[in-house]
Amino acid sequence: MRIVIAGGHGQIALRLERLLAARGDEVAGIIRKAEQADDLRQAGAEPVVLDLESASVDAVAERLRGADAAVFAAGAGPGSGAARKDTVDKAAAVLFADAAVRAGVRRFLIVSSMGADPEHQGDEVFDVYLRAKGEADAYVRGLEDLDWTILRPGRLTDDAGTGLVRLEAHTGRGPIPRDDVAAVLAELVDTPATAGLTLELISGPAPVSVAVKSVAGN
């Protein structure tokens, strides 16, 4: 498969790129800064320098053409203000989804956040973030030309992955290593039967492949 990942230099994306490349997939990661390219090459991914905050739908679609799947794993990051939550966590996700439709890439995964809700109230930066993520999710759900899956991890940690997770429509809050988020994404890319699902993810009792097969109805 050829898989294009938005936010290609993110902590989850780099882990996902390594997993996909190791199993023989062709991976491209969209990055904003050319100096990040070597990190992607070391992960086994092709770096694509493109700023999703300023690029056109056509420019992004051109990078997606010929892909089997697209993964939106970009984020403004914890140090950013409210404005970039809207331009990255919402607007860039919408742009990437529209570009996938234009390029004919049906399989679409989006890394969201537990608690994401377009109706979330409050004016703190984290409130804006949850609202932006919720609005992006709602937009993607409305695109009939995408076989989308929305993944909402719990509290992200840098602990070593265990390969054991809880993946359900509603899990309740809890931690999850980034390693395991990447492993679940790699499995979801390969499991189109999860299209149309919004899934929460925390550490739990089930091996990743078993958890994904379970929500896919297998």
Coordinates of N, CA and C in Angstrom, one line a residue:
M1 N 0.8 -1.2 0.0 CA 0.0 0.0 0.0 C 0.9 1.3 0.0
R2 N 0.3 2.3 -0.6 CA 1.0 3.6 -0.4 C 0.1 4.5 0.5
I3 N 0.7 5.0 1.6 CA 0.0 5.7 2.6 C 0.6 7.1 2.8
V4 N -0.2 8.1 2.8 CA 0.3 9.5 3.0 C -0.2 10.0 4.4
I5 N 0.8 10.5 5.2 CA 0.5 10.9 6.5 C 0.7 12.4 6.7
A6 N -0.3 13.1 7.1 CA -0.2 14.5 7.4 C 0.3 14.7 8.8
G7 N 1.2 15.7 9.0 CA 1.9 15.8 10.3 C 2.9 14.7 10.4
G8 N 3.7 14.5 9.3 CA 4.6 13.4 9.2 C 5.8 13.4 10.2
H9 N 6.0 14.6 10.9 CA 7.1 14.6 11.8 C 6.6 14.5 13.3
G10 N 5.3 14.3 13.4 CA 4.8 14.2 14.8 C 5.2 12.9 15.5
Q11 N 5.0 12.9 16.8 CA 5.6 11.7 17.5 C 4.8 10.4 17.2
I12 N 3.5 10.5 17.0 CA 2.8 9.3 16.6 C 3.1 9.0 15.1
A13 N 3.2 10.0 14.3 CA 3.4 9.8 12.8 C 4.8 9.1 12.6
L14 N 5.8 9.5 13.2 CA 7.1 8.9 13.1 C 7.1 7.4 13.5
R15 N 6.4 7.1 14.5 CA 6.3 5.7 14.9 C 5.5 4.9 13.9
L16 N 4.4 5.5 13.4 CA 3.6 4.9 12.4 C 4.4 4.6 11.1
E17 N 5.2 5.6 10.7 CA 6.0 5.5 9.5 C 7.0 4.3 9.6
R18 N 7.6 4.2 10.8 CA 8.5 3.1 11.0 C 7.8 1.7 10.8
L19 N 6.6 1.6 11.4 CA 5.8 0.4 11.4 C 5.4 0.0 10.0
L20 N 4.9 1.0 9.3 CA 4.4 0.8 7.9 C 5.6 0.4 7.0
A21 N 6.7 1.2 7.1 CA 7.8 0.9 6.2 C 8.4 -0.5 6.5
A22 N 8.4 -0.9 7.8 CA 9.0 -2.2 8.2 C 8.2 -3.3 7.6
R23 N 6.9 -3.1 7.4 CA 6.1 -4.2 6.8 C 6.0 -4.1 5.3
G24 N 6.7 -3.1 4.7 CA 6.8 -3.1 3.3 C 5.9 -2.1 2.6
D25 N 5.2 -1.3 3.3 CA 4.3 -0.3 2.7 C 5.2 0.9 2.2
E26 N 4.7 1.6 1.2 CA 5.3 2.8 0.8 C 4.7 4.0 1.5
V27 N 5.5 4.8 2.2 CA 5.0 5.8 3.1 C 5.5 7.2 2.7
A28 N 4.6 8.1 2.7 CA 5.1 9.5 2.5 C 4.5 10.3 3.7
G29 N 5.3 11.2 4.2 CA 4.9 12.1 5.3 C 5.0 13.6 5.0
I30 N 3.9 14.3 5.2 CA 3.8 15.7 4.9 C 4.4 16.5 6.0
I31 N 5.4 17.3 5.8 CA 6.0 18.1 6.8 C 6.1 19.6 6.4
R32 N 6.2 20.5 7.4 CA 6.2 21.9 7.1 C 7.7 22.4 6.8
K33 N 8.6 21.7 7.5 CA 10.0 22.2 7.5 C 10.9 21.2 6.8
A34 N 11.7 21.7 5.9 CA 12.6 20.8 5.1 C 13.7 20.2 6.0
E35 N 14.0 20.8 7.1 CA 15.0 20.3 8.0 C 14.5 19.0 8.8
Q36 N 13.2 18.8 8.7 CA 12.7 17.5 9.3 C 12.8 16.3 8.4
A37 N 13.2 16.5 7.2 CA 13.2 15.5 6.2 C 14.0 14.3 6.6
D38 N 15.2 14.5 7.1 CA 16.1 13.4 7.4 C 15.5 12.4 8.5
D39 N 14.7 13.0 9.4 CA 14.1 12.2 10.4 C 13.1 11.2 9.8
L40 N 12.4 11.7 8.7 CA 11.4 10.9 8.0 C 12.1 9.8 7.2
R41 N 13.2 10.2 6.6 CA 14.0 9.2 5.8 C 14.5 8.1 6.7
Q42 N 14.9 8.4 7.9 CA 15.4 7.4 8.9 C 14.3 6.5 9.3
A43 N 13.1 7.0 9.3 CA 11.9 6.2 9.7 C 11.4 5.4 8.5
G44 N 12.0 5.6 7.3 CA 11.6 4.8 6.1 C 10.5 5.5 5.3
A45 N 10.3 6.8 5.5 CA 9.2 7.5 4.8 C 9.8 8.5 3.9
E46 N 9.1 8.8 2.8 CA 9.4 9.9 1.9 C 8.9 11.2 2.4
P47 N 9.8 12.2 2.6 CA 9.4 13.5 3.1 C 8.7 14.3 2.0
V48 N 7.6 14.9 2.3 CA 6.9 15.8 1.4 C 6.8 17.2 2.1
V49 N 7.5 18.2 1.6 CA 7.4 19.5 2.3 C 6.2 20.3 1.7
L50 N 5.3 20.5 2.6 CA 4.0 21.2 2.2 C 3.4 21.8 3.5
D51 N 3.0 23.0 3.5 CA 2.4 23.7 4.7 C 0.9 23.6 4.5
L52 N 0.3 22.8 5.4 CA -1.2 22.6 5.3 C -2.0 23.8 5.7
E53 N -1.3 24.7 6.3 CA -2.0 26.0 6.8 C -2.1 27.0 5.6
S54 N -1.3 26.7 4.5 CA -1.4 27.7 3.4 C -1.6 27.0 2.1
A55 N -1.5 25.7 2.0 CA -1.6 25.0 0.7 C -3.0 25.0 0.2
S56 N -3.2 24.9 -1.1 CA -4.5 24.7 -1.7 C -4.9 23.3 -1.7
V57 N -6.2 23.1 -1.9 CA -6.7 21.7 -2.0 C -6.1 21.0 -3.1
D58 N -5.9 21.6 -4.2 CA -5.3 21.0 -5.4 C -3.9 20.6 -5.1
A59 N -3.1 21.4 -4.4 CA -1.7 21.1 -4.2 C -1.6 19.8 -3.3
V60 N -2.5 19.8 -2.3 CA -2.5 18.6 -1.4 C -3.0 17.4 -2.1
A61 N -4.0 17.5 -2.9 CA -4.6 16.4 -3.7 C -3.5 15.8 -4.6
E62 N -2.7 16.7 -5.2 CA -1.6 16.2 -6.1 C -0.7 15.2 -5.3
R63 N -0.4 15.6 -4.0 CA 0.5 14.7 -3.2 C -0.2 13.4 -2.8
L64 N -1.5 13.4 -2.8 CA -2.3 12.3 -2.4 C -2.6 11.3 -3.5
R65 N -2.5 11.8 -4.8 CA -2.9 11.0 -5.9 C -2.2 9.7 -6.0
G66 N -2.9 8.6 -6.1 CA -2.2 7.3 -6.2 C -2.1 6.6 -4.9
A67 N -2.4 7.3 -3.8 CA -2.3 6.7 -2.4 C -3.5 5.7 -2.2
D68 N -3.2 4.7 -1.4 CA -4.3 3.8 -1.0 C -5.0 4.2 0.3
A69 N -4.3 5.1 1.1 CA -4.9 5.5 2.3 C -4.2 6.9 2.7
A70 N -5.0 7.7 3.5 CA -4.5 8.9 4.0 C -4.7 8.9 5.5
V71 N -3.7 9.4 6.3 CA -3.8 9.5 7.7 C -3.6 10.9 8.2
F72 N -4.5 11.6 8.8 CA -4.3 12.9 9.4 C -3.8 12.8 10.8
A73 N -2.5 13.0 11.0 CA -1.9 12.9 12.4 C -1.3 14.2 12.8
A74 N -1.7 15.3 12.1 CA -1.1 16.6 12.4 C -1.8 17.2 13.6
G75 N -1.0 18.2 14.2 CA -1.6 18.9 15.4 C -0.8 20.1 15.6
A76 N -1.4 21.2 16.2 CA -0.7 22.4 16.4 C 0.3 22.3 17.6
G77 N 0.1 21.3 18.4 CA 1.0 21.0 19.5 C 0.6 21.8 20.8
P78 N 1.1 21.3 21.9 CA 0.7 21.8 23.2 C 1.1 23.2 23.5
G79 N 2.2 23.7 22.8 CA 2.6 25.1 23.0 C 2.0 26.1 22.2
S80 N 1.0 25.7 21.4 CA 0.4 26.7 20.4 C -0.8 27.3 21.0
G81 N -1.1 28.5 20.5 CA -2.3 29.2 21.0 C -3.6 28.8 20.3
A82 N -4.7 29.4 20.7 CA -6.0 29.1 20.2 C -6.1 29.2 18.7
A83 N -5.5 30.2 18.1 CA -5.6 30.4 16.7 C -5.2 29.2 15.9
R84 N -4.0 28.6 16.3 CA -3.5 27.5 15.5 C -4.3 26.2 15.8
K85 N -5.1 26.2 16.8 CA -6.0 25.0 17.0 C -7.0 25.0 15.8
D86 N -7.4 26.2 15.5 CA -8.4 26.3 14.3 C -7.7 26.1 13.0
T87 N -6.5 26.6 12.8 CA -5.9 26.5 11.5 C -5.2 25.2 11.2
V88 N -4.8 24.5 12.3 CA -4.2 23.1 12.1 C -5.2 22.0 12.5
D89 N -5.6 22.0 13.7 CA -6.5 20.9 14.2 C -7.8 20.8 13.5
K90 N -8.3 22.0 13.1 CA -9.6 21.9 12.3 C -9.4 22.1 10.8
A91 N -8.9 23.3 10.4 CA -8.8 23.7 9.0 C -7.9 22.8 8.2
A92 N -6.8 22.4 8.7 CA -5.9 21.5 8.0 C -6.5 20.1 7.8
A93 N -7.2 19.7 8.9 CA -7.9 18.4 8.8 C -8.9 18.4 7.7
V94 N -9.7 19.5 7.6 CA -10.7 19.7 6.6 C -10.1 19.7 5.2
L95 N -9.0 20.5 5.1 CA -8.3 20.6 3.8 C -7.8 19.2 3.4
F96 N -7.2 18.4 4.3 CA -6.7 17.1 3.9 C -7.8 16.2 3.5
A97 N -8.9 16.2 4.2 CA -10.0 15.4 3.8 C -10.6 15.8 2.5
D98 N -10.7 17.1 2.2 CA -11.2 17.5 0.9 C -10.2 17.1 -0.2
A99 N -8.9 17.2 0.1 CA -7.9 16.8 -0.9 C -8.0 15.3 -1.2
A100 N -8.2 14.5 -0.1 CA -8.4 13.0 -0.3 C -9.5 12.7 -1.2
V101 N -10.6 13.4 -1.0 CA -11.8 13.2 -1.9 C -11.4 13.5 -3.3
R102 N -10.8 14.7 -3.5 CA -10.4 15.1 -4.9 C -9.5 14.2 -5.5
A103 N -8.6 13.6 -4.7 CA -7.6 12.6 -5.3 C -8.1 11.2 -5.4
G104 N -9.3 11.0 -5.0 CA -9.9 9.6 -5.1 C -9.4 8.7 -4.1
V105 N -8.9 9.2 -2.9 CA -8.4 8.3 -1.9 C -9.5 8.1 -0.9
R106 N -10.1 6.9 -0.8 CA -11.2 6.6 0.0 C -10.9 6.4 1.5
R107 N -9.8 5.6 1.7 CA -9.5 5.2 3.1 C -8.9 6.4 3.8
F108 N -9.5 6.8 4.9 CA -9.1 8.0 5.6 C -9.1 7.8 7.1
L109 N -8.0 8.0 7.7 CA -7.9 7.9 9.2 C -7.6 9.3 9.7
I110 N -8.2 9.6 10.8 CA -7.9 10.9 11.5 C -7.7 10.6 13.0
V111 N -6.5 11.1 13.5 CA -6.2 11.0 14.9 C -6.9 12.2 15.6
S112 N -7.8 11.9 16.4 CA -8.6 13.0 17.1 C -8.2 13.0 18.5
S113 N -9.1 13.3 19.4 CA -8.8 13.4 20.8 C -10.0 13.0 21.6
M114 N -9.8 12.3 22.7 CA -10.9 11.9 23.6 C -11.5 13.2 24.1
G115 N -12.8 13.3 24.1 CA -13.5 14.5 24.5 C -13.7 15.6 23.4
A116 N -13.2 15.2 22.2 CA -13.5 16.1 21.0 C -15.0 16.3 20.8
D117 N -15.4 17.5 20.7 CA -16.9 17.8 20.6 C -17.1 19.2 20.0
P118 N -17.8 19.3 18.8 CA -18.0 20.6 18.2 C -18.8 21.5 19.1
E119 N -19.5 21.0 20.1 CA -20.3 21.8 21.0 C -19.6 22.0 22.3
H120 N -18.4 21.7 22.4 CA -17.7 21.8 23.7 C -17.6 23.3 24.1
Q121 N -17.9 23.6 25.3 CA -18.0 24.9 25.8 C -16.6 25.4 26.5
G122 N -16.4 26.7 26.5 CA -15.2 27.2 27.2 C -14.3 28.0 26.3
D123 N -13.5 28.8 26.9 CA -12.6 29.7 26.1 C -11.1 29.5 26.3
E124 N -10.8 28.5 27.2 CA -9.4 28.2 27.4 C -8.8 27.5 26.1
V125 N -7.5 27.5 26.0 CA -6.9 26.9 24.7 C -7.3 25.5 24.6
F126 N -7.3 24.7 25.7 CA -7.7 23.3 25.5 C -9.2 23.2 25.1
D127 N -10.0 24.1 25.6 CA -11.4 24.1 25.1 C -11.5 24.3 23.6
V128 N -10.8 25.3 23.1 CA -10.7 25.5 21.7 C -10.2 24.3 20.9
Y129 N -9.2 23.7 21.5 CA -8.7 22.4 20.9 C -9.7 21.4 20.7
L130 N -10.4 21.1 21.8 CA -11.4 20.0 21.8 C -12.6 20.4 20.8
R131 N -12.9 21.6 20.7 CA -13.9 22.1 19.8 C -13.5 21.9 18.4
A132 N -12.2 22.3 18.1 CA -11.6 22.3 16.8 C -11.6 20.8 16.3
K133 N -11.1 19.9 17.2 CA -11.0 18.5 16.9 C -12.4 17.9 16.6
G134 N -13.4 18.4 17.4 CA -14.8 17.9 17.2 C -15.4 18.4 15.9
E135 N -15.1 19.6 15.5 CA -15.6 20.1 14.3 C -14.9 19.4 13.1
A136 N -13.6 19.1 13.2 CA -13.0 18.4 12.1 C -13.6 17.0 12.0
D137 N -13.8 16.3 13.1 CA -14.4 15.0 13.1 C -15.8 15.0 12.4
A138 N -16.6 16.0 12.8 CA -17.9 16.1 12.2 C -17.9 16.3 10.7
Y139 N -16.9 17.1 10.3 CA -16.8 17.4 8.9 C -16.5 16.1 8.1
V140 N -15.5 15.4 8.6 CA -15.1 14.1 8.0 C -16.2 13.1 7.9
R141 N -17.0 13.1 9.0 CA -18.1 12.2 9.0 C -19.2 12.5 7.9
G142 N -19.2 13.7 7.5 CA -20.2 14.1 6.5 C -19.7 13.9 5.0
L143 N -18.5 13.3 4.8 CA -18.0 13.1 3.5 C -18.3 11.7 3.0
E144 N -19.3 11.6 2.1 CA -19.7 10.2 1.7 C -18.6 9.5 0.8
D145 N -17.7 10.3 0.3 CA -16.6 9.7 -0.6 C -15.4 9.2 0.2
L146 N -15.5 9.3 1.5 CA -14.4 8.7 2.3 C -14.9 7.6 3.2
D147 N -14.0 6.5 3.2 CA -14.2 5.4 4.2 C -13.4 5.8 5.4
W148 N -14.0 6.6 6.2 CA -13.2 7.2 7.4 C -13.3 6.4 8.6
T149 N -12.2 6.4 9.4 CA -12.2 6.0 10.8 C -11.6 7.0 11.6
I150 N -12.3 7.4 12.7 CA -11.8 8.4 13.7 C -11.3 7.7 14.9
L151 N -10.0 8.0 15.3 CA -9.4 7.4 16.4 C -9.2 8.5 17.5
R152 N -9.7 8.2 18.7 CA -9.6 9.2 19.8 C -8.8 8.6 21.0
P153 N -7.5 8.8 21.0 CA -6.7 8.2 22.1 C -6.9 8.9 23.4
G154 N -6.6 8.2 24.5 CA -6.6 8.9 25.8 C -5.4 9.7 26.0
R155 N -5.0 9.8 27.3 CA -3.8 10.6 27.6 C -2.5 9.9 27.1
L156 N -1.8 10.6 26.2 CA -0.7 10.1 25.5 C 0.5 10.0 26.4
T157 N 1.3 8.9 26.4 CA 2.5 8.8 27.1 C 3.6 8.3 26.2
D158 N 4.9 8.5 26.7 CA 6.0 8.0 26.0 C 6.5 6.7 26.5
D159 N 5.7 6.1 27.4 CA 6.1 4.7 27.9 C 6.2 3.8 26.7
A160 N 7.0 2.7 26.9 CA 7.1 1.7 25.8 C 5.8 1.1 25.6
G161 N 5.4 0.8 24.4 CA 4.2 0.2 24.1 C 4.1 -1.2 24.6
T162 N 2.9 -1.7 25.0 CA 2.7 -3.0 25.5 C 2.1 -3.9 24.4
G163 N 1.4 -3.3 23.4 CA 0.7 -4.0 22.4 C -0.7 -4.5 22.9
L164 N -1.1 -4.0 24.1 CA -2.3 -4.4 24.7 C -3.2 -3.1 24.9
V165 N -4.4 -3.2 24.4 CA -5.2 -2.0 24.3 C -6.7 -2.3 24.6
R166 N -7.4 -1.2 24.8 CA -8.9 -1.2 24.8 C -9.3 -0.3 23.8
L167 N -10.0 -0.8 22.8 CA -10.5 0.0 21.6 C -12.0 -0.2 21.5
E168 N -12.7 0.8 21.8 CA -14.2 0.7 21.8 C -14.8 2.1 21.4
A169 N -16.1 2.1 21.2 CA -16.8 3.4 20.9 C -16.6 4.3 22.1
H170 N -16.7 3.7 23.3 CA -16.5 4.5 24.6 C -15.7 3.7 25.6
T171 N -14.5 4.1 25.9 CA -13.6 3.3 26.8 C -13.6 4.0 28.2
G172 N -14.0 5.2 28.3 CA -13.6 5.9 29.5 C -12.2 6.4 29.4
R173 N -11.8 7.3 30.3 CA -10.5 7.9 30.2 C -9.4 7.0 30.7
G174 N -8.2 7.2 30.2 CA -7.0 6.5 30.6 C -5.8 6.8 29.8
P175 N -4.6 6.3 30.1 CA -3.4 6.6 29.3 C -3.3 5.6 28.2
I176 N -2.4 6.0 27.2 CA -2.1 5.1 26.1 C -0.7 5.5 25.6
P177 N 0.3 4.6 25.5 CA 1.6 4.9 24.9 C 1.4 5.3 23.4
R178 N 2.2 6.2 23.0 CA 2.2 6.6 21.6 C 2.5 5.4 20.7
D179 N 3.4 4.5 21.2 CA 3.8 3.3 20.4 C 2.5 2.5 20.1
D180 N 1.6 2.4 21.1 CA 0.4 1.6 20.8 C -0.6 2.3 20.0
V181 N -0.6 3.6 20.0 CA -1.5 4.4 19.1 C -1.1 4.1 17.7
A182 N 0.2 4.2 17.4 CA 0.8 3.9 16.1 C 0.5 2.5 15.6
A183 N 0.6 1.6 16.5 CA 0.3 0.2 16.2 C -1.2 0.0 15.8
V184 N -2.0 0.6 16.5 CA -3.5 0.6 16.2 C -3.8 1.2 14.9
L185 N -3.2 2.4 14.6 CA -3.3 3.0 13.3 C -2.9 2.1 12.2
A186 N -1.7 1.5 12.3 CA -1.2 0.6 11.3 C -2.2 -0.5 11.0
E187 N -2.8 -1.0 12.1 CA -3.8 -2.1 11.9 C -5.1 -1.6 11.3
L188 N -5.5 -0.4 11.7 CA -6.7 0.2 11.1 C -6.6 0.5 9.6
V189 N -5.5 0.9 9.2 CA -5.2 1.2 7.8 C -5.6 0.0 7.0
D190 N -5.2 -1.2 7.5 CA -5.4 -2.5 6.8 C -6.8 -3.1 7.1
T191 N -7.7 -2.4 7.8 CA -8.9 -3.0 8.2 C -10.1 -2.0 7.7
P192 N -10.4 -2.1 6.4 CA -11.5 -1.1 5.9 C -12.8 -1.4 6.5
A193 N -13.0 -2.6 7.2 CA -14.3 -2.8 7.8 C -14.5 -1.9 9.0
T194 N -13.5 -1.2 9.5 CA -13.7 -0.2 10.5 C -14.2 1.1 10.0
A195 N -14.4 1.3 8.7 CA -14.9 2.5 8.2 C -16.3 2.9 8.8
G196 N -16.4 4.2 9.1 CA -17.6 4.7 9.7 C -17.7 4.6 11.2
L197 N -16.5 4.2 11.8 CA -16.5 4.1 13.3 C -15.7 5.2 13.9
T198 N -16.1 5.7 15.0 CA -15.4 6.6 15.9 C -15.0 5.8 17.1
L199 N -13.7 5.7 17.4 CA -13.2 4.7 18.4 C -12.3 5.5 19.4
E200 N -12.5 5.1 20.7 CA -11.7 5.6 21.7 C -10.6 4.5 22.0
L201 N -9.5 5.0 22.5 CA -8.3 4.0 22.7 C -7.6 4.4 23.9
I202 N -7.5 3.3 24.8 CA -6.6 3.4 26.0 C -5.9 2.1 26.2
S203 N -5.0 2.0 27.1 CA -4.3 0.7 27.4 C -5.4 -0.2 27.9
G204 N -5.2 -1.5 27.7 CA -6.2 -2.5 28.1 C -5.7 -3.9 28.0
P205 N -6.6 -4.8 27.9 CA -6.3 -6.2 27.9 C -6.1 -6.9 26.6
A206 N -6.4 -6.3 25.5 CA -6.5 -7.0 24.2 C -5.3 -6.7 23.3
P207 N -4.7 -7.7 22.7 CA -3.7 -7.4 21.7 C -4.3 -6.6 20.6
V208 N -3.4 -5.7 20.0 CA -3.9 -4.7 19.0 C -4.7 -5.4 17.9
S209 N -4.2 -6.5 17.3 CA -4.9 -7.1 16.2 C -6.2 -7.6 16.6
V210 N -6.3 -8.2 17.8 CA -7.6 -8.7 18.3 C -8.6 -7.6 18.6
A211 N -8.1 -6.5 19.1 CA -9.0 -5.3 19.4 C -9.5 -4.8 18.1
V212 N -8.7 -4.6 17.1 CA -9.2 -4.1 15.8 C -10.2 -5.0 15.2
K213 N -9.8 -6.3 15.2 CA -10.8 -7.3 14.6 C -12.1 -7.3 15.3
S214 N -12.1 -7.1 16.6 CA -13.3 -7.1 17.4 C -14.2 -5.9 17.0
V215 N -13.7 -4.7 16.8 CA -14.5 -3.6 16.5 C -14.9 -3.6 15.0
A216 N -14.1 -4.4 14.2 CA -14.5 -4.5 12.8 C -15.6 -5.6 12.6
G217 N -15.9 -6.3 13.7 CA -17.0 -7.3 13.6 C -16.5 -8.7 13.2
N218 N -15.1 -8.9 13.3 CA -14.6 -10.2 13.0 C -14.3 -11.0 14.3

